[in-house]
mmCIF file of C-alpha atoms in Angstrom:
data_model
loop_
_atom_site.group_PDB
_atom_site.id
_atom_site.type_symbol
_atom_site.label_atom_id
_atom_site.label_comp_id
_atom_site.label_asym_id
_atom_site.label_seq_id
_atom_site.Cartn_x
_atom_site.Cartn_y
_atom_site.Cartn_z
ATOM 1 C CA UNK H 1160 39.304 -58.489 -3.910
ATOM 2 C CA UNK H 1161 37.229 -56.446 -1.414
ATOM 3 C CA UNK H 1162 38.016 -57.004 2.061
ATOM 4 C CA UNK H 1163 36.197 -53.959 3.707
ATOM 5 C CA UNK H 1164 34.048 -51.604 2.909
ATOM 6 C CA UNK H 1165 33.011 -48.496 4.757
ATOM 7 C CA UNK H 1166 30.001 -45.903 4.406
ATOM 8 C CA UNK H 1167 28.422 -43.249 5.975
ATOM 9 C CA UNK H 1168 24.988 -42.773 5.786
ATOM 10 C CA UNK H 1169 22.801 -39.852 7.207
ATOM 11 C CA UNK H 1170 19.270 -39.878 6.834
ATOM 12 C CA UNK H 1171 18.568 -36.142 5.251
ATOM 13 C CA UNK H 1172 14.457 -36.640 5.031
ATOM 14 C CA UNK H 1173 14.299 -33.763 7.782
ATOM 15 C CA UNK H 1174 16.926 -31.285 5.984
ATOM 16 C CA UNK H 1175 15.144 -31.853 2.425
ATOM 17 C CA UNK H 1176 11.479 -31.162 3.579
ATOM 18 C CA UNK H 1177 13.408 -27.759 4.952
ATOM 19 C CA UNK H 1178 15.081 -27.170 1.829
ATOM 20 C CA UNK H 1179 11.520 -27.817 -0.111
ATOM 21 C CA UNK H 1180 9.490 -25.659 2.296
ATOM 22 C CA UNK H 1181 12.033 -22.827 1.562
ATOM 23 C CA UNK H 1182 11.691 -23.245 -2.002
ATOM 24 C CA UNK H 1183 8.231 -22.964 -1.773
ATOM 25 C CA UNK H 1184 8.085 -20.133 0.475
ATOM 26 C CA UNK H 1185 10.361 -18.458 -1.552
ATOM 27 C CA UNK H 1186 8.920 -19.221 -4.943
ATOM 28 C CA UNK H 1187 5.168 -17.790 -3.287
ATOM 29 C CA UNK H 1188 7.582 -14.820 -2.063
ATOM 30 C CA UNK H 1189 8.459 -14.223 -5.880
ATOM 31 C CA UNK H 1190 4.862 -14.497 -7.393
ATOM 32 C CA UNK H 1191 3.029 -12.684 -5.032
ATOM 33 C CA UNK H 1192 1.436 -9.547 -6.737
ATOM 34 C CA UNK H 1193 2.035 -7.419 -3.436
ATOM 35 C CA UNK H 1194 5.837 -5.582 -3.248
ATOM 36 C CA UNK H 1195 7.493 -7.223 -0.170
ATOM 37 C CA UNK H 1196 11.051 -5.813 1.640
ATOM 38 C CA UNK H 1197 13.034 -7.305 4.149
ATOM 39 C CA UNK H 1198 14.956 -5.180 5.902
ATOM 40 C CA UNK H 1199 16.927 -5.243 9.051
ATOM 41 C CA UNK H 1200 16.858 -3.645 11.966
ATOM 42 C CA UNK H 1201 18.569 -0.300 11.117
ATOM 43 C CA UNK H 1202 16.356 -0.432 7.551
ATOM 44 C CA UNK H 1203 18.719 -1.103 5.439
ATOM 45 C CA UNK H 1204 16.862 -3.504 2.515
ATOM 46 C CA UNK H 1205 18.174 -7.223 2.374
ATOM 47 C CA UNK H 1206 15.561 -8.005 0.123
ATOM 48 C CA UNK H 1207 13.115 -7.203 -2.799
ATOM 49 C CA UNK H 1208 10.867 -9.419 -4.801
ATOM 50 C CA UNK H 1209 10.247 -8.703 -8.301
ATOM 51 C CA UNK H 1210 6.423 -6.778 -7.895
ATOM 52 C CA UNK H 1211 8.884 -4.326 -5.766
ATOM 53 C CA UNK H 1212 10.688 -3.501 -8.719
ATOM 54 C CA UNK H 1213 7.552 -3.053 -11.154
ATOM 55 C CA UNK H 1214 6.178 -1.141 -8.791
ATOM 56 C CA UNK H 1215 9.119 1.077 -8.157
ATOM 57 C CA UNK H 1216 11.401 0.878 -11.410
ATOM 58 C CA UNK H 1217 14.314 0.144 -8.809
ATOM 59 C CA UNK H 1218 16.014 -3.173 -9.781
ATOM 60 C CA UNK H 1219 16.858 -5.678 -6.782
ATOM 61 C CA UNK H 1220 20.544 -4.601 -7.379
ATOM 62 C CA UNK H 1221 19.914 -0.884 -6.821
ATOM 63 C CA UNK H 1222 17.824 -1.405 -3.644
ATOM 64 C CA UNK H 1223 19.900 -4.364 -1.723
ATOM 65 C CA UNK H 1224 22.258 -2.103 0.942
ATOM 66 C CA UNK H 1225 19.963 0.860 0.835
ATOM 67 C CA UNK H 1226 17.234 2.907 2.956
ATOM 68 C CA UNK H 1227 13.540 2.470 1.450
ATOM 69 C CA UNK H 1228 14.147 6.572 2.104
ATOM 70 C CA UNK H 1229 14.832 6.416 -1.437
ATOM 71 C CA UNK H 1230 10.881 6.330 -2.131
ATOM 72 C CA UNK H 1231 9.968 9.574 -0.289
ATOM 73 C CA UNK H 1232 8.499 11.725 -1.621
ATOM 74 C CA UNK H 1233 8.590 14.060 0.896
ATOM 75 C CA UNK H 1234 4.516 14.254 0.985
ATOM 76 C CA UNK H 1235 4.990 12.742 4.850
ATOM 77 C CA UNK H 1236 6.595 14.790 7.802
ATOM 78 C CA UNK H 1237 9.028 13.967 10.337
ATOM 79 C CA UNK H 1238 6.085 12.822 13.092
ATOM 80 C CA UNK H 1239 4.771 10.498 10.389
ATOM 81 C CA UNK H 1240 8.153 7.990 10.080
ATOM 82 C CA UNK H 1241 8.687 8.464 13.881
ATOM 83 C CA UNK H 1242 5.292 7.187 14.643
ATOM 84 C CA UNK H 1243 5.988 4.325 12.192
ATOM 85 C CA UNK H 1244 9.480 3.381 13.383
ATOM 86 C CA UNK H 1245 8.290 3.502 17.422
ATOM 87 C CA UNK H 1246 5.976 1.147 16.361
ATOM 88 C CA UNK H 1247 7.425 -1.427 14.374
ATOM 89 C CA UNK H 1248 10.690 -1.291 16.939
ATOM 90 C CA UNK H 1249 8.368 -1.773 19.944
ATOM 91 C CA UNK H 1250 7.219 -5.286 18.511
ATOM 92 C CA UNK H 1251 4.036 -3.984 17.054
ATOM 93 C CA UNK H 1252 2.416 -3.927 13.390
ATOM 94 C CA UNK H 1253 2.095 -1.071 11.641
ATOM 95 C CA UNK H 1254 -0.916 -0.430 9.114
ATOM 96 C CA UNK H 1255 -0.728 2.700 7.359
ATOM 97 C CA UNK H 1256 -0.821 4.524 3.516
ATOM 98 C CA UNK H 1257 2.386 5.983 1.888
ATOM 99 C CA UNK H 1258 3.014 8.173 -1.219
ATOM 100 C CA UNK H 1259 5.783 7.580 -2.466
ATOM 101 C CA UNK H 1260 8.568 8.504 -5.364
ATOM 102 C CA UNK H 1261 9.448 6.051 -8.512
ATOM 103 C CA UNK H 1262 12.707 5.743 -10.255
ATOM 104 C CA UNK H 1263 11.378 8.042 -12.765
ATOM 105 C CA UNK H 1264 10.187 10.663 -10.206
ATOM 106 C CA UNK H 1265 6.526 9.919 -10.503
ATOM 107 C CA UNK H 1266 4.431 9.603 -7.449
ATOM 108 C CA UNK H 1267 2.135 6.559 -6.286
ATOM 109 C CA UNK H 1268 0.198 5.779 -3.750
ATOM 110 C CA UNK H 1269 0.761 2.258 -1.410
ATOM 111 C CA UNK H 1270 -1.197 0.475 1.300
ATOM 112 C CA UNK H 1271 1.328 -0.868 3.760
ATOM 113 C CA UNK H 1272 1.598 -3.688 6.533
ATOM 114 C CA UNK H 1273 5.158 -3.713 8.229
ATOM 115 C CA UNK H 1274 5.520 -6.200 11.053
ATOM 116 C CA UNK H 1275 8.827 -7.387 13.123
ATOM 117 C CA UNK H 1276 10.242 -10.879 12.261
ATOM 118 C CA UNK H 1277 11.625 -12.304 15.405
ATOM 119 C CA UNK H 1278 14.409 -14.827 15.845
ATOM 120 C CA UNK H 1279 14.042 -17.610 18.144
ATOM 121 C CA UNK H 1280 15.070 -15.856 21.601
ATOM 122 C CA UNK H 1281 12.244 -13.660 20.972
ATOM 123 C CA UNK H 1282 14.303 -10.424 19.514
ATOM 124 C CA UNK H 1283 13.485 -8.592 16.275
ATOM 125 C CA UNK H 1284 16.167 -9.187 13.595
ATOM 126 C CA UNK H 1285 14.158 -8.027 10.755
ATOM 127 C CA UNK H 1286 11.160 -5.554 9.071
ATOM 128 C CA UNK H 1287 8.894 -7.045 6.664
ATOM 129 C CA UNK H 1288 6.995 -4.853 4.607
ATOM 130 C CA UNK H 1289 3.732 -5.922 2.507
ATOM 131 C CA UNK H 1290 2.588 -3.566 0.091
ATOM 132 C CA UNK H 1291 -0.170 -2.802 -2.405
ATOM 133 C CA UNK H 1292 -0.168 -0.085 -4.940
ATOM 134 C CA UNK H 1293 -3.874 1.883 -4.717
ATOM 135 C CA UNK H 1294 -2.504 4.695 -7.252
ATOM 136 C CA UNK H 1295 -5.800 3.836 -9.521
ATOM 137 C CA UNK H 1296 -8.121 2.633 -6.361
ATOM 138 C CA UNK H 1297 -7.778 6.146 -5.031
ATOM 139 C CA UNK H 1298 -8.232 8.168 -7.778
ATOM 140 C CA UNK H 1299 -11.499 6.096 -8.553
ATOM 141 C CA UNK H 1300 -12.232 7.129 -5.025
ATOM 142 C CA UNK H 1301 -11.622 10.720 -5.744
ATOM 143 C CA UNK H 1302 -13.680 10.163 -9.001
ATOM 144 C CA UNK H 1303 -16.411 9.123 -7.230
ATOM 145 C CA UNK H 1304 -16.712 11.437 -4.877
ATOM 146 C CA UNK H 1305 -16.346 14.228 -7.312
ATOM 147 C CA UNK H 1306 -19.537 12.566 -9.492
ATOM 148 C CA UNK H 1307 -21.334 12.396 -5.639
ATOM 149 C CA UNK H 1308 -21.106 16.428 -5.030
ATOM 150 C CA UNK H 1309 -21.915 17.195 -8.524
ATOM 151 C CA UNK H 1310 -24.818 14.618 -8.641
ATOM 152 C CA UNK H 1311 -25.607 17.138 -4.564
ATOM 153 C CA UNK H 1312 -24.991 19.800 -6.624
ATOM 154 C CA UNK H 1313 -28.048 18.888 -9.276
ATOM 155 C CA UNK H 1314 -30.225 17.922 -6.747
ATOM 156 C CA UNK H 1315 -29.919 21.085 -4.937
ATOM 157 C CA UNK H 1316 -30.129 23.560 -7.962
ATOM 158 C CA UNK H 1317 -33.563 21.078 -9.223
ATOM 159 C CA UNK H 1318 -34.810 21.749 -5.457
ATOM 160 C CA UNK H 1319 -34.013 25.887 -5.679
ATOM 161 C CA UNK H 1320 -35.406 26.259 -9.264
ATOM 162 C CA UNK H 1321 -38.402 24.041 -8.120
ATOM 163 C CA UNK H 1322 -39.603 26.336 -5.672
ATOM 164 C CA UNK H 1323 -38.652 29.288 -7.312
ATOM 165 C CA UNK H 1324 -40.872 28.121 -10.395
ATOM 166 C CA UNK H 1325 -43.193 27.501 -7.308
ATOM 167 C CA UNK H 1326 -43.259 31.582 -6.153
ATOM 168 C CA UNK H 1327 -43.174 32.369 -10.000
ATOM 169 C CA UNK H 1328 -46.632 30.936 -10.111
ATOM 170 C CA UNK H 1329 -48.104 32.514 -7.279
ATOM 171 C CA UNK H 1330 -46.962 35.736 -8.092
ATOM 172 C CA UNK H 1331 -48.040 35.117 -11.587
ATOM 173 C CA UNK H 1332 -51.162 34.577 -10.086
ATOM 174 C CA UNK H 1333 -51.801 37.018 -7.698
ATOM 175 C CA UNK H 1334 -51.175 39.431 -10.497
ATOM 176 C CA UNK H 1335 -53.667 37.692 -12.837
ATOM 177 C CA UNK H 1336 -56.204 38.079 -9.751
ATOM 178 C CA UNK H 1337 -55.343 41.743 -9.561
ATOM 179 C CA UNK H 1338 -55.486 42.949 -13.162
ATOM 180 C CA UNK H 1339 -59.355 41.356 -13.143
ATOM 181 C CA UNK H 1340 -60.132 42.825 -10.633
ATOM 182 C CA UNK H 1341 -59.255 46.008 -11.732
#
């Protein structure tokens, strides 16, 4: 026969819509078609999502622990990263392009947005990075622009032959006029 019974019971409705919202941030995190890095303060990555390691041909395993220096490819001086680290450490965004190395040593191009995360006293604790490969957008730029001058180019040599035609003919014709009237 029961003579007591005891229980706890703690209403977790608060905790579980955390634990959900983190799931689904972190799920979003993992499907998002932009390369994203977490590192701390120091730049040492804590984090990768998968597009990162398309991107790069570095695994998650290779890159936790290390310095996103591993990606130079040395096409950016000394001023460049200083500029970049003064702002991100003074609480600012930074917007800028990188080229950068892959695992297998070939180069690519990135557009980059790398922002402080702050804790809740206000300090910075980490660096996330948001990236975009452009490898293909910029060499259809470069495309382009080569087609542009050459397309200059034709229009030029049409406007030079044009009006050298145009001399042609009235030399052409002033020597007509003189051989009748001699």
């Amino acid at each position: 026969e029961i003579l007591h019974l005891q229980g706890v019971i703690r209403d977790v409705t608060d905790t579980r819509k955390v634990e959900d919202n983190l799931a689904r941030l972190a799920a979003a995190v993992n499907a998002a078609a932009e390369s994203i890095i977490i590192t701390d303060t120091m730049g040492t990555i804590q984090y990768v999502n998968p597009c990162f390691e398309q991107m790069t041909g570095y695994t998650r395993e290779e890159m936790i622990g290390k310095n996103p220096r591993i990606l130079n490819s040395s096409k950016h001086d000394k001023a460049f990263y200083s500029k970049l680290w003064t702002t991100i450490s003074s609480g600012d965004t930074w917007h800028g392009h990188f080229t950068n190395r892959r695992k297998n040593g070939t180069l690519f191009e990135e557009e980059a947005v790398i922002s402080p995360v702050r804790d809740a006293l206000g300090r910075i604790v980490n660096y996330v990075a948001v990236k975009r490969d452009v490898t293909q957008q910029r060499l259809l730029e470069k495309q382009l622009r080569h087609s542009q001058t050459m397309e200059a180019i034709g229009r030029l040599a049409k406007g030079v032959a044009h009006d050298f035609t145009n001399m042609l003919v009235v030399i052409t014709n002033s020597v007509h006029l003189a051989q009748k009237s001699l």
